[in-house]
PDB file of C-alpha atoms in Angstrom:
ATOM      1  CA  MET F  45       0.000   0.000   0.000  1.00 52.00           C
ATOM      2  CA  ASP F  46       1.455   3.327  -1.053  1.00 58.00           C
ATOM      3  CA  LYS F  47       0.924   5.843   1.743  1.00 69.00           C
ATOM      4  CA  GLY F  48       2.815   8.597  -0.050  1.00 65.00           C
ATOM      5  CA  SER F  49       4.214  11.752   1.497  1.00 81.00           C
ATOM      6  CA  HIS F  50       1.329  14.106   0.735  1.00 93.00           C
ATOM      7  CA  ILE F  51      -0.528  16.075   3.391  1.00 96.00           C
ATOM      8  CA  ILE F  52      -3.329  14.385   5.318  1.00 97.00           C
ATOM      9  CA  ILE F  53      -5.155  16.298   8.041  1.00 98.00           C
ATOM     10  CA  ASN F  54      -7.765  14.710  10.280  1.00 98.00           C
ATOM     11  CA  VAL F  55     -10.009  17.124  12.153  1.00 98.00           C
ATOM     12  CA  GLY F  56     -11.878  16.073  15.282  1.00 97.00           C
ATOM     13  CA  ARG F  57     -14.218  18.684  16.674  1.00 97.00           C
ATOM     14  CA  GLN F  58     -16.723  19.584  19.324  1.00 98.00           C
ATOM     15  CA  ILE F  59     -20.110  20.626  17.987  1.00 97.00           C
ATOM     16  CA  GLY F  60     -20.183  24.377  17.429  1.00 97.00           C
ATOM     17  CA  SER F  61     -16.403  24.789  17.581  1.00 98.00           C
ATOM     18  CA  GLY F  62     -16.067  25.681  13.891  1.00 97.00           C
ATOM     19  CA  GLY F  63     -14.370  22.423  12.969  1.00 96.00           C
ATOM     20  CA  HIS F  64     -16.048  22.110   9.589  1.00 96.00           C
ATOM     21  CA  ASP F  65     -15.070  25.672   8.618  1.00 97.00           C
ATOM     22  CA  VAL F  66     -11.478  25.206   9.757  1.00 98.00           C
ATOM     23  CA  ALA F  67     -11.195  21.920   7.883  1.00 97.00           C
ATOM     24  CA  ARG F  68     -12.647  23.417   4.698  1.00 97.00           C
ATOM     25  CA  ARG F  69     -10.215  26.324   4.812  1.00 98.00           C
ATOM     26  CA  LEU F  70      -7.276  24.014   5.449  1.00 98.00           C
ATOM     27  CA  ALA F  71      -8.267  21.977   2.408  1.00 97.00           C
ATOM     28  CA  ASP F  72      -8.314  25.132   0.285  1.00 97.00           C
ATOM     29  CA  LEU F  73      -5.037  26.358   1.770  1.00 97.00           C
ATOM     30  CA  PHE F  74      -3.121  23.145   1.120  1.00 96.00           C
ATOM     31  CA  GLY F  75      -4.878  22.204  -2.119  1.00 96.00           C
ATOM     32  CA  CYS F  76      -6.411  19.098  -0.550  1.00 97.00           C
ATOM     33  CA  LYS F  77      -9.594  17.224  -1.267  1.00 96.00           C
ATOM     34  CA  PHE F  78     -12.161  17.813   1.455  1.00 96.00           C
ATOM     35  CA  TYR F  79     -14.101  14.951   3.028  1.00 95.00           C
ATOM     36  CA  ASP F  80     -16.829  15.420   5.571  1.00 89.00           C
ATOM     37  CA  ARG F  81     -20.140  13.789   4.716  1.00 81.00           C
ATOM     38  CA  GLU F  82     -18.697  13.199   1.249  1.00 81.00           C
ATOM     39  CA  ILE F  83     -17.026  10.060   2.561  1.00 81.00           C
ATOM     40  CA  LEU F  84     -20.458   8.551   3.213  1.00 73.00           C
ATOM     41  CA  ASN F  85     -21.283   8.729  -0.481  1.00 77.00           C
ATOM     42  CA  ILE F  86     -18.004   7.027  -1.389  1.00 78.00           C
ATOM     43  CA  ALA F  87     -18.549   4.294   1.196  1.00 73.00           C
ATOM     44  CA  ALA F  88     -22.083   3.739  -0.068  1.00 73.00           C
ATOM     45  CA  LYS F  89     -20.923   3.335  -3.655  1.00 76.00           C
ATOM     46  CA  GLU F  90     -18.136   0.956  -2.671  1.00 73.00           C
ATOM     47  CA  SER F  91     -20.305  -1.205  -0.407  1.00 67.00           C
ATOM     48  CA  GLY F  92     -23.583  -1.294  -2.300  1.00 67.00           C
ATOM     49  CA  PHE F  93     -25.503   0.092   0.675  1.00 64.00           C
ATOM     50  CA  SER F  94     -27.758   3.098   0.329  1.00 63.00           C
ATOM     51  CA  GLU F  95     -26.098   6.355   1.372  1.00 63.00           C
ATOM     52  CA  LYS F  96     -29.132   7.022   3.581  1.00 68.00           C
ATOM     53  CA  PHE F  97     -28.148   4.103   5.770  1.00 63.00           C
ATOM     54  CA  PHE F  98     -24.644   5.487   6.308  1.00 63.00           C
ATOM     55  CA  GLU F  99     -26.176   8.870   7.093  1.00 64.00           C
ATOM     56  CA  GLN F 100     -28.502   7.403   9.720  1.00 67.00           C
ATOM     57  CA  ASN F 101     -25.557   5.704  11.436  1.00 64.00           C
ATOM     58  CA  ASP F 102     -23.068   8.540  10.925  1.00 60.00           C
ATOM     59  CA  GLU F 103     -20.803   8.780  14.006  1.00 59.00           C
ATOM     60  CA  HIS F 104     -23.437   6.995  16.093  1.00 67.00           C
ATOM     61  CA  LYS F 105     -22.702   3.790  17.954  1.00 60.00           C
ATOM     62  CA  THR F 106     -26.046   2.029  18.319  1.00 58.00           C
ATOM     63  CA  PHE F 107     -26.622  -1.651  18.658  1.00 42.00           C
ATOM     64  CA  PHE F 108     -29.183  -3.441  16.539  1.00 42.00           C
ATOM     65  CA  LYS F 109     -29.835  -7.172  16.751  1.00 38.00           C
ATOM     66  CA  SER F 110     -31.136  -8.320  13.424  1.00 38.00           C
ATOM     67  CA  LEU F 111     -32.214  -7.428   9.950  1.00 38.00           C
ATOM     68  CA  PHE F 112     -35.794  -7.304  11.158  1.00 35.00           C
ATOM     69  CA  ASN F 113     -35.017  -4.023  12.899  1.00 44.00           C
ATOM     70  CA  ILE F 114     -33.777  -2.469   9.656  1.00 44.00           C
ATOM     71  CA  HIS F 115     -35.641  -1.041   6.698  1.00 45.00           C
ATOM     72  CA  THR F 116     -34.369  -3.119   3.792  1.00 43.00           C
ATOM     73  CA  SER F 117     -35.194  -0.251   1.448  1.00 46.00           C
ATOM     74  CA  LEU F 118     -31.941   1.290   2.674  1.00 46.00           C
ATOM     75  CA  LEU F 119     -30.045  -1.387   0.781  1.00 46.00           C
ATOM     76  CA  SER F 120     -29.432  -0.723  -2.877  1.00 46.00           C
ATOM     77  CA  ASP F 121     -30.781  -3.319  -5.271  1.00 48.00           C
ATOM     78  CA  ASN F 122     -27.311  -4.449  -6.346  1.00 46.00           C
ATOM     79  CA  SER F 123     -25.825  -4.764  -2.855  1.00 45.00           C
ATOM     80  CA  ILE F 124     -23.659  -7.855  -2.483  1.00 41.00           C
ATOM     81  CA  TYR F 125     -22.913  -7.174   1.180  1.00 43.00           C
ATOM     82  CA  LYS F 126     -26.232  -8.017   2.808  1.00 44.00           C
ATOM     83  CA  SER F 127     -24.474 -10.709   4.831  1.00 43.00           C
ATOM     84  CA  ASP F 128     -22.424  -7.995   6.574  1.00 48.00           C
ATOM     85  CA  PHE F 129     -25.383  -5.840   7.456  1.00 54.00           C
ATOM     86  CA  SER F 130     -24.094  -4.619  10.811  1.00 70.00           C
ATOM     87  CA  GLN F 131     -22.759  -1.400  12.224  1.00 75.00           C
ATOM     88  CA  GLU F 132     -19.294  -2.923  12.397  1.00 82.00           C
ATOM     89  CA  GLY F 133     -19.656  -3.796   8.714  1.00 79.00           C
ATOM     90  CA  LEU F 134     -20.573  -0.198   7.915  1.00 82.00           C
ATOM     91  CA  PHE F 135     -17.554   1.050   9.862  1.00 87.00           C
ATOM     92  CA  SER F 136     -15.343  -1.312   7.881  1.00 89.00           C
ATOM     93  CA  PHE F 137     -16.692  -0.038   4.560  1.00 87.00           C
ATOM     94  CA  GLN F 138     -16.306   3.572   5.661  1.00 88.00           C
ATOM     95  CA  SER F 139     -12.773   2.918   6.914  1.00 92.00           C
ATOM     96  CA  GLU F 140     -11.781   1.413   3.598  1.00 92.00           C
ATOM     97  CA  ALA F 141     -13.194   4.439   1.771  1.00 91.00           C
ATOM     98  CA  ILE F 142     -11.139   6.757   4.000  1.00 95.00           C
ATOM     99  CA  ARG F 143      -7.939   4.777   3.485  1.00 95.00           C
ATOM    100  CA  LYS F 144      -8.472   4.661  -0.265  1.00 93.00           C
ATOM    101  CA  ALA F 145      -9.039   8.427  -0.425  1.00 94.00           C
ATOM    102  CA  ALA F 146      -5.937   9.022   1.710  1.00 96.00           C
ATOM    103  CA  GLN F 147      -3.806   7.001  -0.687  1.00 95.00           C
ATOM    104  CA  GLU F 148      -4.959   8.984  -3.703  1.00 93.00           C
ATOM    105  CA  GLY F 149      -3.583  12.381  -2.683  1.00 95.00           C
ATOM    106  CA  PRO F 150      -3.658  15.316  -0.248  1.00 96.00           C
ATOM    107  CA  CYS F 151      -6.842  15.374   1.797  1.00 97.00           C
ATOM    108  CA  VAL F 152      -8.599  16.724   4.865  1.00 97.00           C
ATOM    109  CA  PHE F 153     -11.051  14.525   6.762  1.00 97.00           C
ATOM    110  CA  VAL F 154     -13.611  15.686   9.304  1.00 96.00           C
ATOM    111  CA  GLY F 155     -14.359  13.235  12.100  1.00 94.00           C
ATOM    112  CA  ARG F 156     -15.379   9.597  11.507  1.00 91.00           C
ATOM    113  CA  CYS F 157     -12.343   8.222  13.360  1.00 95.00           C
ATOM    114  CA  ALA F 158     -10.080   9.132  10.429  1.00 97.00           C
ATOM    115  CA  ASP F 159      -7.180   9.802  12.825  1.00 97.00           C
ATOM    116  CA  TYR F 160      -7.366   6.200  14.037  1.00 97.00           C
ATOM    117  CA  ILE F 161      -8.094   4.671  10.649  1.00 96.00           C
ATOM    118  CA  LEU F 162      -5.044   6.412   9.185  1.00 97.00           C
ATOM    119  CA  ARG F 163      -2.807   5.863  12.222  1.00 95.00           C
ATOM    120  CA  ASP F 164      -0.196   4.048  10.126  1.00 95.00           C
ATOM    121  CA  PHE F 165       0.064   6.929   7.622  1.00 95.00           C
ATOM    122  CA  PRO F 166       3.197   8.835   8.761  1.00 91.00           C
ATOM    123  CA  ASN F 167       2.125  11.942   6.846  1.00 92.00           C
ATOM    124  CA  SER F 168      -1.140  12.226   8.780  1.00 95.00           C
ATOM    125  CA  THR F 169      -1.703  15.102  11.232  1.00 97.00           C
ATOM    126  CA  ASN F 170      -4.482  14.811  13.803  1.00 97.00           C
ATOM    127  CA  ILE F 171      -6.039  17.892  15.336  1.00 98.00           C
ATOM    128  CA  PHE F 172      -8.971  18.501  17.655  1.00 98.00           C
ATOM    129  CA  LEU F 173     -10.973  21.710  17.892  1.00 98.00           C
ATOM    130  CA  THR F 174     -12.801  22.759  21.019  1.00 98.00           C
ATOM    131  CA  ALA F 175     -14.497  25.970  22.158  1.00 98.00           C
ATOM    132  CA  ASP F 176     -16.147  27.331  25.275  1.00 98.00           C
ATOM    133  CA  LEU F 177     -19.652  25.969  25.791  1.00 98.00           C
ATOM    134  CA  ILE F 178     -21.259  29.405  25.709  1.00 98.00           C
ATOM    135  CA  ASP F 179     -19.773  30.028  22.258  1.00 98.00           C
ATOM    136  CA  ARG F 180     -20.759  26.592  20.992  1.00 98.00           C
ATOM    137  CA  VAL F 181     -24.324  27.012  22.224  1.00 98.00           C
ATOM    138  CA  LYS F 182     -24.541  30.367  20.451  1.00 98.00           C
ATOM    139  CA  ALA F 183     -23.164  28.922  17.204  1.00 98.00           C
ATOM    140  CA  VAL F 184     -25.551  25.960  17.232  1.00 98.00           C
ATOM    141  CA  SER F 185     -28.508  28.151  18.167  1.00 98.00           C
ATOM    142  CA  GLU F 186     -27.826  30.466  15.227  1.00 97.00           C
ATOM    143  CA  ARG F 187     -27.150  27.636  12.779  1.00 96.00           C
ATOM    144  CA  ARG F 188     -30.217  25.611  13.718  1.00 97.00           C
ATOM    145  CA  CYS F 189     -32.476  28.595  14.485  1.00 97.00           C
ATOM    146  CA  CYS F 190     -33.328  27.215  17.899  1.00 97.00           C
ATOM    147  CA  THR F 191     -33.309  28.358  21.518  1.00 97.00           C
ATOM    148  CA  GLU F 192     -30.211  28.147  23.673  1.00 97.00           C
ATOM    149  CA  LYS F 193     -31.878  25.413  25.721  1.00 97.00           C
ATOM    150  CA  GLU F 194     -32.498  23.373  22.568  1.00 98.00           C
ATOM    151  CA  ALA F 195     -28.944  24.013  21.402  1.00 98.00           C
ATOM    152  CA  ARG F 196     -27.529  22.737  24.704  1.00 98.00           C
ATOM    153  CA  LYS F 197     -29.608  19.578  24.440  1.00 97.00           C
ATOM    154  CA  PHE F 198     -28.518  19.066  20.827  1.00 97.00           C
ATOM    155  CA  ILE F 199     -24.851  19.423  21.777  1.00 98.00           C
ATOM    156  CA  SER F 200     -25.147  17.103  24.765  1.00 97.00           C
ATOM    157  CA  THR F 201     -26.984  14.374  22.857  1.00 95.00           C
ATOM    158  CA  HIS F 202     -24.863  14.400  19.731  1.00 93.00           C
ATOM    159  CA  GLU F 203     -21.526  14.720  21.497  1.00 95.00           C
ATOM    160  CA  SER F 204     -22.447  11.753  23.690  1.00 94.00           C
ATOM    161  CA  GLN F 205     -23.154   9.729  20.549  1.00 92.00           C
ATOM    162  CA  ARG F 206     -19.981  10.955  18.869  1.00 92.00           C
ATOM    163  CA  SER F 207     -17.737  10.158  21.822  1.00 94.00           C
ATOM    164  CA  THR F 208     -19.278   6.699  22.291  1.00 93.00           C
ATOM    165  CA  TYR F 209     -18.704   5.939  18.613  1.00 91.00           C
ATOM    166  CA  TYR F 210     -15.104   7.187  18.649  1.00 94.00           C
ATOM    167  CA  ASN F 211     -14.159   5.497  21.925  1.00 95.00           C
ATOM    168  CA  PHE F 212     -15.672   2.175  20.875  1.00 93.00           C
ATOM    169  CA  TYR F 213     -13.888   1.922  17.527  1.00 92.00           C
ATOM    170  CA  THR F 214     -10.549   3.478  18.452  1.00 95.00           C
ATOM    171  CA  GLY F 215      -9.940   2.411  22.041  1.00 94.00           C
ATOM    172  CA  LYS F 216      -8.955   6.051  22.684  1.00 95.00           C
ATOM    173  CA  GLN F 217     -10.787   8.927  24.355  1.00 95.00           C
ATOM    174  CA  TRP F 218     -12.621  11.388  22.112  1.00 96.00           C
ATOM    175  CA  GLY F 219     -11.462  14.938  22.801  1.00 95.00           C
ATOM    176  CA  HIS F 220      -8.595  13.992  25.112  1.00 95.00           C
ATOM    177  CA  SER F 221      -5.390  15.771  24.102  1.00 93.00           C
ATOM    178  CA  GLU F 222      -3.307  12.576  24.113  1.00 93.00           C
ATOM    179  CA  SER F 223      -5.460  11.250  21.282  1.00 92.00           C
ATOM    180  CA  TYR F 224      -4.317  14.026  18.907  1.00 96.00           C
ATOM    181  CA  ASP F 225      -1.216  15.866  17.719  1.00 96.00           C
ATOM    182  CA  LEU F 226      -2.661  19.318  18.335  1.00 97.00           C
ATOM    183  CA  THR F 227      -5.682  20.622  20.278  1.00 97.00           C
ATOM    184  CA  LEU F 228      -6.953  24.175  19.745  1.00 98.00           C
ATOM    185  CA  ASN F 229      -9.642  26.295  21.393  1.00 98.00           C
ATOM    186  CA  THR F 230     -11.345  28.494  18.802  1.00 98.00           C
ATOM    187  CA  SER F 231     -12.855  30.650  21.544  1.00 98.00           C
ATOM    188  CA  ARG F 232      -9.304  31.788  22.263  1.00 98.00           C
ATOM    189  CA  ILE F 233      -7.787  32.116  18.799  1.00 98.00           C
ATOM    190  CA  GLY F 234     -10.756  32.185  16.411  1.00 97.00           C
ATOM    191  CA  ILE F 235     -11.187  30.384  13.115  1.00 97.00           C
ATOM    192  CA  ASP F 236      -8.433  32.389  11.418  1.00 97.00           C
ATOM    193  CA  GLY F 237      -6.044  31.692  14.266  1.00 98.00           C
ATOM    194  CA  ALA F 238      -6.820  27.971  14.207  1.00 98.00           C
ATOM    195  CA  VAL F 239      -6.124  27.753  10.491  1.00 98.00           C
ATOM    196  CA  GLU F 240      -2.860  29.660  10.917  1.00 97.00           C
ATOM    197  CA  MET F 241      -1.754  27.470  13.817  1.00 97.00           C
ATOM    198  CA  VAL F 242      -2.461  24.244  11.943  1.00 97.00           C
ATOM    199  CA  GLU F 243      -0.665  25.570   8.862  1.00 96.00           C
ATOM    200  CA  LYS F 244       2.441  26.282  10.942  1.00 96.00           C
ATOM    201  CA  PHE F 245       2.204  22.975  12.773  1.00 96.00           C
ATOM    202  CA  VAL F 246       1.914  20.938   9.570  1.00 95.00           C
ATOM    203  CA  GLY F 247       4.874  22.826   8.112  1.00 92.00           C
ATOM    204  CA  MET F 248       6.958  22.105  11.212  1.00 91.00           C
ATOM    205  CA  ARG F 249       6.113  18.403  11.136  1.00 86.00           C
ATOM    206  CA  ARG F 250       6.959  18.082   7.472  1.00 78.00           C
ATOM    207  CA  GLY F 251      10.238  19.898   8.086  1.00 73.00           C
ATOM    208  CA  VAL F 252      11.150  17.458  10.847  1.00 59.00           C
ATOM    209  CA  ARG F 253      10.417  14.482   8.571  1.00 55.00           C
ATOM    210  CA  ARG F 254      12.883  15.785   5.999  1.00 46.00           C
TER     211      ARG F 254
END
């Protein structure tokens, strides 16, 4: 497997921390392909599952017992993977899609355990973005046009699901600094500052590798 020497950046993020925006700008800055929900489409095409099924299980670790609990309409007609119709199977398909994309050229991934999946890629840089809760609540409230109370509930529910998913598949702790190369608080340095810091950090790491 050719892992190349091109830039790979994996962005973990708290909800409302600006992780998607930072990742998008890093992709533009470094001339990388950008993968957030896009990876779900790739995984769906590769596996034969409907993309809707990947979306419903996106960064959620839920346990289902049998096919009788699943709407079979979420399988594409030409799927040859019905025998691996499990959440672990979906994670495997998604992981393979991430690894394949990482081999093809420079890329930035948002979430989906990409830091763990690409742990044996020496050119991979793993960052995590956090922000103060008050700022995250405000960002979610504005984005979703909801009350602050609703935004807090949304953050709590979805971050619980996200951390359970990450911890289960990686054996690491979601959001803990030791799980990443660099952790940044966008409440302190802003989106522009986060992009600048990551740019410098990636440059330093590549310089060390030379």
